[in-house]
CSV table of C-alpha atoms and ligand atoms in Angstrom, one decimal:
chain,number,residue,atom,x,y,z
A,1,MET,CA,-8.3,-43.2,53.4
A,2,LYS,CA,-10.6,-42.5,56.3
A,3,MET,CA,-10.5,-38.9,55.3
A,4,ARG,CA,-11.4,-39.6,51.8
A,5,ALA,CA,-14.4,-41.7,52.9
A,6,ILE,CA,-15.7,-38.9,55.1
A,7,MET,CA,-15.2,-36.5,52.1
A,8,SER,CA,-17.2,-38.7,49.8
A,9,ALA,CA,-19.8,-39.1,52.4
A,10,ALA,CA,-20.1,-35.5,52.7
A,11,LEU,CA,-20.5,-35.2,48.9
A,12,VAL,CA,-23.3,-37.7,48.9
A,13,THR,CA,-25.0,-35.8,51.6
A,14,THR,CA,-24.7,-32.5,49.6
A,15,ALA,CA,-26.0,-34.1,46.5
A,16,ALA,CA,-28.9,-35.5,48.5
A,17,ALA,CA,-29.5,-32.1,50.1
A,18,ALA,CA,-29.5,-30.6,46.6
A,19,THR,CA,-32.2,-33.1,45.3
A,20,PHE,CA,-34.2,-32.5,48.5
A,21,ALA,CA,-33.9,-28.7,47.9
A,22,LEU,CA,-35.4,-29.0,44.5
A,23,ALA,CA,-38.2,-31.5,45.6
A,24,GLN,CA,-38.9,-28.9,48.6
A,25,GLY,CA,-38.8,-26.0,46.2
A,26,ASN,CA,-41.4,-27.8,44.1
A,27,ASP,CA,-43.7,-27.7,47.1
A,28,ARG,CA,-43.2,-24.0,48.1
A,29,VAL,CA,-45.2,-22.2,45.6
A,30,ALA,CA,-48.9,-22.7,46.1
A,31,PHE,CA,-51.3,-22.0,43.2
A,32,PRO,CA,-52.1,-18.2,43.5
A,33,ALA,CA,-55.7,-18.6,43.5
A,34,ASN,CA,-56.3,-14.8,43.5
A,35,TYR,CA,-53.8,-14.0,40.6
A,36,LYS,CA,-56.6,-12.2,38.8
A,37,ASP,CA,-57.0,-9.6,41.6
A,38,GLY,CA,-53.4,-8.5,40.6
A,39,ILE,CA,-52.6,-6.7,37.3
A,40,HIS,CA,-52.6,-8.4,33.8
A,41,TYR,CA,-49.6,-6.5,32.6
A,42,THR,CA,-49.0,-8.1,29.3
A,43,THR,CA,-49.8,-10.6,26.6
A,44,VAL,CA,-47.1,-12.5,24.6
A,45,GLU,CA,-48.0,-14.2,21.4
A,46,ARG,CA,-45.7,-16.5,19.4
A,47,GLY,CA,-47.1,-18.9,16.8
A,48,ASN,CA,-49.9,-21.0,18.2
A,49,ILE,CA,-48.8,-19.9,21.9
A,50,ARG,CA,-50.5,-17.2,23.8
A,51,GLU,CA,-49.3,-16.2,27.1
A,52,GLU,CA,-51.4,-13.9,29.5
A,53,ILE,CA,-49.1,-12.6,32.3
A,54,TYR,CA,-50.3,-11.3,35.7
A,55,ALA,CA,-48.4,-9.9,38.7
A,56,ASN,CA,-49.6,-8.6,42.1
A,57,ARG,CA,-50.1,-4.8,42.3
A,58,GLU,CA,-47.2,-4.2,44.7
A,59,ALA,CA,-44.8,-5.9,42.4
A,60,ILE,CA,-46.0,-3.8,39.4
A,61,GLU,CA,-45.7,-0.5,41.6
A,62,ALA,CA,-42.2,-1.4,42.7
A,63,ALA,CA,-41.3,-2.1,39.0
A,64,LYS,CA,-42.6,1.3,38.0
A,65,LYS,CA,-40.4,3.0,40.6
A,66,GLY,CA,-37.4,1.2,39.4
A,67,GLN,CA,-37.4,-0.7,42.8
A,68,PRO,CA,-36.4,-4.4,43.2
A,69,LEU,CA,-39.6,-6.7,43.2
A,70,PRO,CA,-40.5,-7.2,46.7
A,71,SER,CA,-40.6,-10.2,48.8
A,72,GLY,CA,-44.2,-11.8,48.2
A,73,THR,CA,-44.0,-11.0,44.4
A,74,ILE,CA,-46.0,-13.6,42.4
A,75,ILE,CA,-46.0,-13.7,38.6
A,76,THR,CA,-48.6,-16.0,37.0
A,77,MET,CA,-48.7,-16.8,33.5
A,78,GLU,CA,-51.7,-18.5,31.7
A,79,ASP,CA,-50.1,-20.4,28.8
A,80,TYR,CA,-52.5,-21.2,25.9
A,81,ARG,CA,-51.9,-23.4,22.9
A,82,ASP,CA,-54.3,-23.1,20.0
A,83,GLY,CA,-56.6,-21.0,22.2
A,84,ARG,CA,-56.8,-23.8,25.0
A,85,LEU,CA,-55.2,-23.5,28.5
A,86,PHE,CA,-52.3,-25.7,28.4
A,87,ARG,CA,-50.8,-25.0,31.8
A,88,TYR,CA,-50.2,-22.1,34.4
A,89,ILE,CA,-46.6,-21.3,35.2
A,90,VAL,CA,-45.6,-19.3,38.4
A,91,MET,CA,-42.8,-17.7,39.9
A,92,GLU,CA,-42.6,-16.4,43.4
A,93,LYS,CA,-40.1,-14.5,45.4
A,94,ARG,CA,-39.6,-14.7,49.2
A,95,THR,CA,-36.9,-13.5,51.2
A,96,GLY,CA,-34.4,-16.3,51.9
A,97,TRP,CA,-36.0,-18.7,49.5
A,98,GLY,CA,-32.9,-18.8,47.2
A,99,GLU,CA,-30.5,-19.8,50.0
A,100,ARG,CA,-30.8,-23.4,49.7
A,101,TYR,CA,-29.4,-23.3,46.0
A,102,ALA,CA,-25.9,-23.2,44.9
A,103,GLN,CA,-24.9,-19.8,43.3
A,104,ASP,CA,-24.7,-21.1,39.8
A,105,VAL,CA,-28.4,-22.4,40.1
A,106,ARG,CA,-29.8,-19.8,42.4
A,107,ASN,CA,-32.2,-17.1,40.9
A,108,GLY,CA,-32.3,-14.7,43.6
A,109,ASP,CA,-34.9,-15.6,46.0
A,110,TRP,CA,-37.3,-17.0,43.3
A,111,GLU,CA,-38.9,-20.3,43.2
A,112,PHE,CA,-40.7,-21.6,40.1
A,113,GLN,CA,-43.7,-24.0,39.7
A,114,SER,CA,-45.8,-25.2,36.9
A,115,PHE,CA,-49.6,-26.2,37.3
A,116,GLN,CA,-52.1,-28.2,35.3
A,117,PRO,CA,-55.0,-26.4,33.9
A,118,ASP,CA,-56.9,-28.0,37.1
A,119,ARG,CA,-54.4,-26.0,39.1
A,120,THR,CA,-52.7,-28.9,40.6
A,121,VAL,CA,-48.8,-29.2,40.5
A,122,ASN,CA,-47.4,-30.5,37.4
A,123,ARG,CA,-45.0,-33.2,39.0
A,124,SER,CA,-43.6,-34.0,35.6
A,125,GLU,CA,-42.0,-30.5,35.1
A,126,ASN,CA,-38.4,-30.2,36.1
A,127,VAL,CA,-38.3,-26.7,37.8
A,128,SER,CA,-34.6,-26.7,37.5
A,129,ARG,CA,-35.0,-26.0,33.7
A,130,CYS,CA,-37.0,-23.0,34.7
A,131,MET,CA,-34.1,-21.7,36.8
A,132,GLY,CA,-31.6,-22.5,34.1
A,133,CYS,CA,-33.3,-20.4,31.6
A,134,HIS,CA,-34.4,-17.5,33.9
A,135,LYS,CA,-31.0,-17.1,35.3
A,136,ALA,CA,-30.1,-15.4,32.0
A,137,GLN,CA,-32.1,-12.5,33.1
A,138,GLY,CA,-30.2,-11.9,36.4
A,139,ASN,CA,-29.8,-8.3,35.6
A,140,ASN,CA,-33.6,-7.9,35.3
A,141,ASP,CA,-34.4,-9.7,38.6
A,142,PHE,CA,-34.7,-13.0,36.6
A,143,VAL,CA,-37.8,-11.6,34.9
A,144,PHE,CA,-38.0,-11.5,31.0
A,145,THR,CA,-41.0,-9.3,30.8
A,146,LEU,CA,-39.7,-6.6,33.6
A,147,ASP,CA,-39.9,-3.8,31.1
A,148,ARG,CA,-43.5,-4.6,30.5
A,149,MET,CA,-44.1,-4.4,34.3
A,150,ARG,CA,-42.6,-1.2,34.2
A,151,SER,CA,-45.0,0.2,31.5
A,152,ALA,CA,-48.0,-1.4,32.9
A,153,LYS,CA,-51.2,0.4,33.6
A,154,VAL,CA,-51.8,0.5,37.2
A,155,SER,CA,-55.4,1.4,38.3
A,156,GLN,CA,-58.4,0.1,36.8
A,157,ALA,CA,-59.7,3.7,36.7
A,158,GLU,CA,-56.5,4.7,34.8
A,159,SER,CA,-56.9,1.8,32.3
A,160,ALA,CA,-60.7,2.8,31.9
A,161,LEU,CA,-59.7,6.3,31.2
A,162,ARG,CA,-57.0,5.3,28.6
A,163,HIS,CA,-59.5,3.0,27.1
A,164,ALA,CA,-61.9,6.0,26.8
A,165,ALA,CA,-59.0,8.0,25.2
A,166,LEU,CA,-58.4,5.3,22.7
A,167,MET,CA,-61.9,5.0,21.8
A,168,SER,CA,-62.4,8.7,21.3
A,169,GLU,CA,-59.2,8.7,19.2
A,170,ALA,CA,-60.7,5.9,17.1
A,171,ARG,CA,-63.9,7.7,16.8
A,172,ASP,CA,-61.9,10.9,15.7
A,173,ALA,CA,-60.0,8.8,13.2
A,174,ALA,CA,-63.2,7.3,11.9
A,175,PHE,CA,-64.8,10.8,11.7
A,176,ASP,CA,-61.7,12.2,9.8
A,177,ALA,CA,-61.8,9.3,7.4
A,178,SER,CA,-65.5,9.8,6.5
A,179,VAL,CA,-65.0,13.6,6.2
A,180,LEU,CA,-62.0,12.9,4.0
A,181,ALA,CA,-64.1,10.5,1.9
A,182,LEU,CA,-66.7,13.2,1.6
A,183,LEU,CA,-64.2,15.7,0.6
A,184,ALA,CA,-62.8,13.5,-2.0
A,185,GLN,CA,-66.2,12.8,-3.5
A,186,ALA,CA,-66.8,16.5,-3.5
A,187,GLY,CA,-63.5,17.0,-5.1
A,188,GLU,CA,-64.3,14.6,-7.7
A,189,SER,CA,-67.7,16.0,-8.4
A,190,ASN,CA,-66.0,19.4,-8.5
A,191,ALA,CA,-63.6,18.2,-11.0
A,192,ASP,CA,-66.4,16.4,-12.9
A,193,ALA,CA,-68.1,19.8,-12.7
A,194,ARG,CA,-65.1,21.4,-14.1
A,195,VAL,CA,-64.9,19.0,-16.9
A,196,ILE,CA,-68.5,19.6,-17.7
A,197,ASP,CA,-67.6,23.3,-17.6
B,201,HEC,C1,-36.1,-22.0,27.5
B,201,HEC,C2,-36.2,-20.8,28.5
B,201,HEC,C3,-37.3,-20.9,29.4
B,201,HEC,C4,-37.7,-21.8,30.4
B,201,HEC,C5,-37.1,-23.3,30.4
B,201,HEC,C6,-38.7,-21.3,31.2
B,201,HEC,N1,-38.9,-20.0,30.9
B,201,HEC,FE1,-40.3,-18.8,31.8
B,201,HEC,N2,-40.0,-17.4,30.3
B,201,HEC,C7,-39.1,-17.5,29.4
B,201,HEC,C8,-39.3,-16.4,28.5
B,201,HEC,C9,-38.4,-16.0,27.3
B,201,HEC,C10,-40.3,-15.6,29.1
B,201,HEC,C11,-40.9,-14.2,28.4
B,201,HEC,C12,-42.3,-14.5,27.7
B,201,HEC,C13,-42.1,-15.1,26.6
B,201,HEC,O1,-41.3,-14.6,25.7
B,201,HEC,O2,-42.5,-16.2,26.3
B,201,HEC,C14,-40.7,-16.2,30.3
B,201,HEC,C15,-41.7,-15.8,31.2
B,201,HEC,C16,-42.0,-16.4,32.3
B,201,HEC,C17,-43.0,-15.8,33.3
B,201,HEC,C18,-43.4,-14.4,33.3
B,201,HEC,C19,-42.4,-13.5,34.0
B,201,HEC,C20,-41.1,-13.3,33.1
B,201,HEC,O3,-40.2,-13.8,33.4
B,201,HEC,O4,-41.3,-12.6,32.1
B,201,HEC,C21,-43.0,-16.8,34.3
B,201,HEC,C22,-43.9,-16.7,35.6
B,201,HEC,C23,-42.3,-17.9,34.0
B,201,HEC,N3,-41.6,-17.7,32.8
B,201,HEC,C24,-42.2,-19.0,34.7
B,201,HEC,C25,-41.5,-20.2,34.3
B,201,HEC,C26,-41.5,-21.5,34.9
B,201,HEC,C27,-42.3,-21.8,36.2
B,201,HEC,C28,-40.7,-22.3,34.2
B,201,HEC,C29,-40.5,-23.8,34.4
B,201,HEC,C30,-41.7,-24.6,34.5
B,201,HEC,C31,-40.2,-21.6,33.1
B,201,HEC,N4,-40.7,-20.3,33.2
B,201,HEC,C32,-39.3,-22.0,32.3
B,201,HEC,C33,-38.1,-18.5,29.1
B,201,HEC,C34,-38.2,-19.7,29.8
């Protein structure tokens, strides 16, 4: 009888600790004020939703080498609805951060947080929902867009070069199109000429 009382007391303590852990987790991720110094690696669009996703440079470099995302990785998403900023959501990985979670909840060493457009924590968001859904990406370091991190452009110089290359390709295509149009016109007038002949 006494043993049972002790055990249920222990269970209550564990449950309290788990709740505490979630509340704590909620405060571990600070708004990453400098996220735009990192790399904007992808845009996801779905219906009226547009998501602009950024990660710090070290994370992108690790992803490109096929390495695990390092401790200190921060992924920041600007979440727009109908073109207006609706919220920011952030996931941050630090060695040991996952230790307080039970295995069936834990997302490696990631913590999740949701921020309002004014960058304050959105207290009404239940971060255990974030963990529940991202857990499915366990084989991809809990990141849905890991492939896009791998294929991201790394340096600004490189992205400027790619942009220039695309522009010249576009110019070439426009040039080709106008030449073809001219040729077609010429062909037509030749044909006309032939008809006249
Ligand atoms: C119902 C499933 C689901 C829930 C709940 C969810 N996410 Fe995601 N999350 C996704 C998907 C899917 C993507 C990939 C982008 C897309 O398709 O919109 C994503 C992308 C992200 C990304 C960009 C990195 C990545 O994994 O691709 C961050 C950061 C993120 N979510 C944070 C959060 C946070 C913080 C919460 C909780 C406030 C949350 N997510 C809740 C499904 C979910």
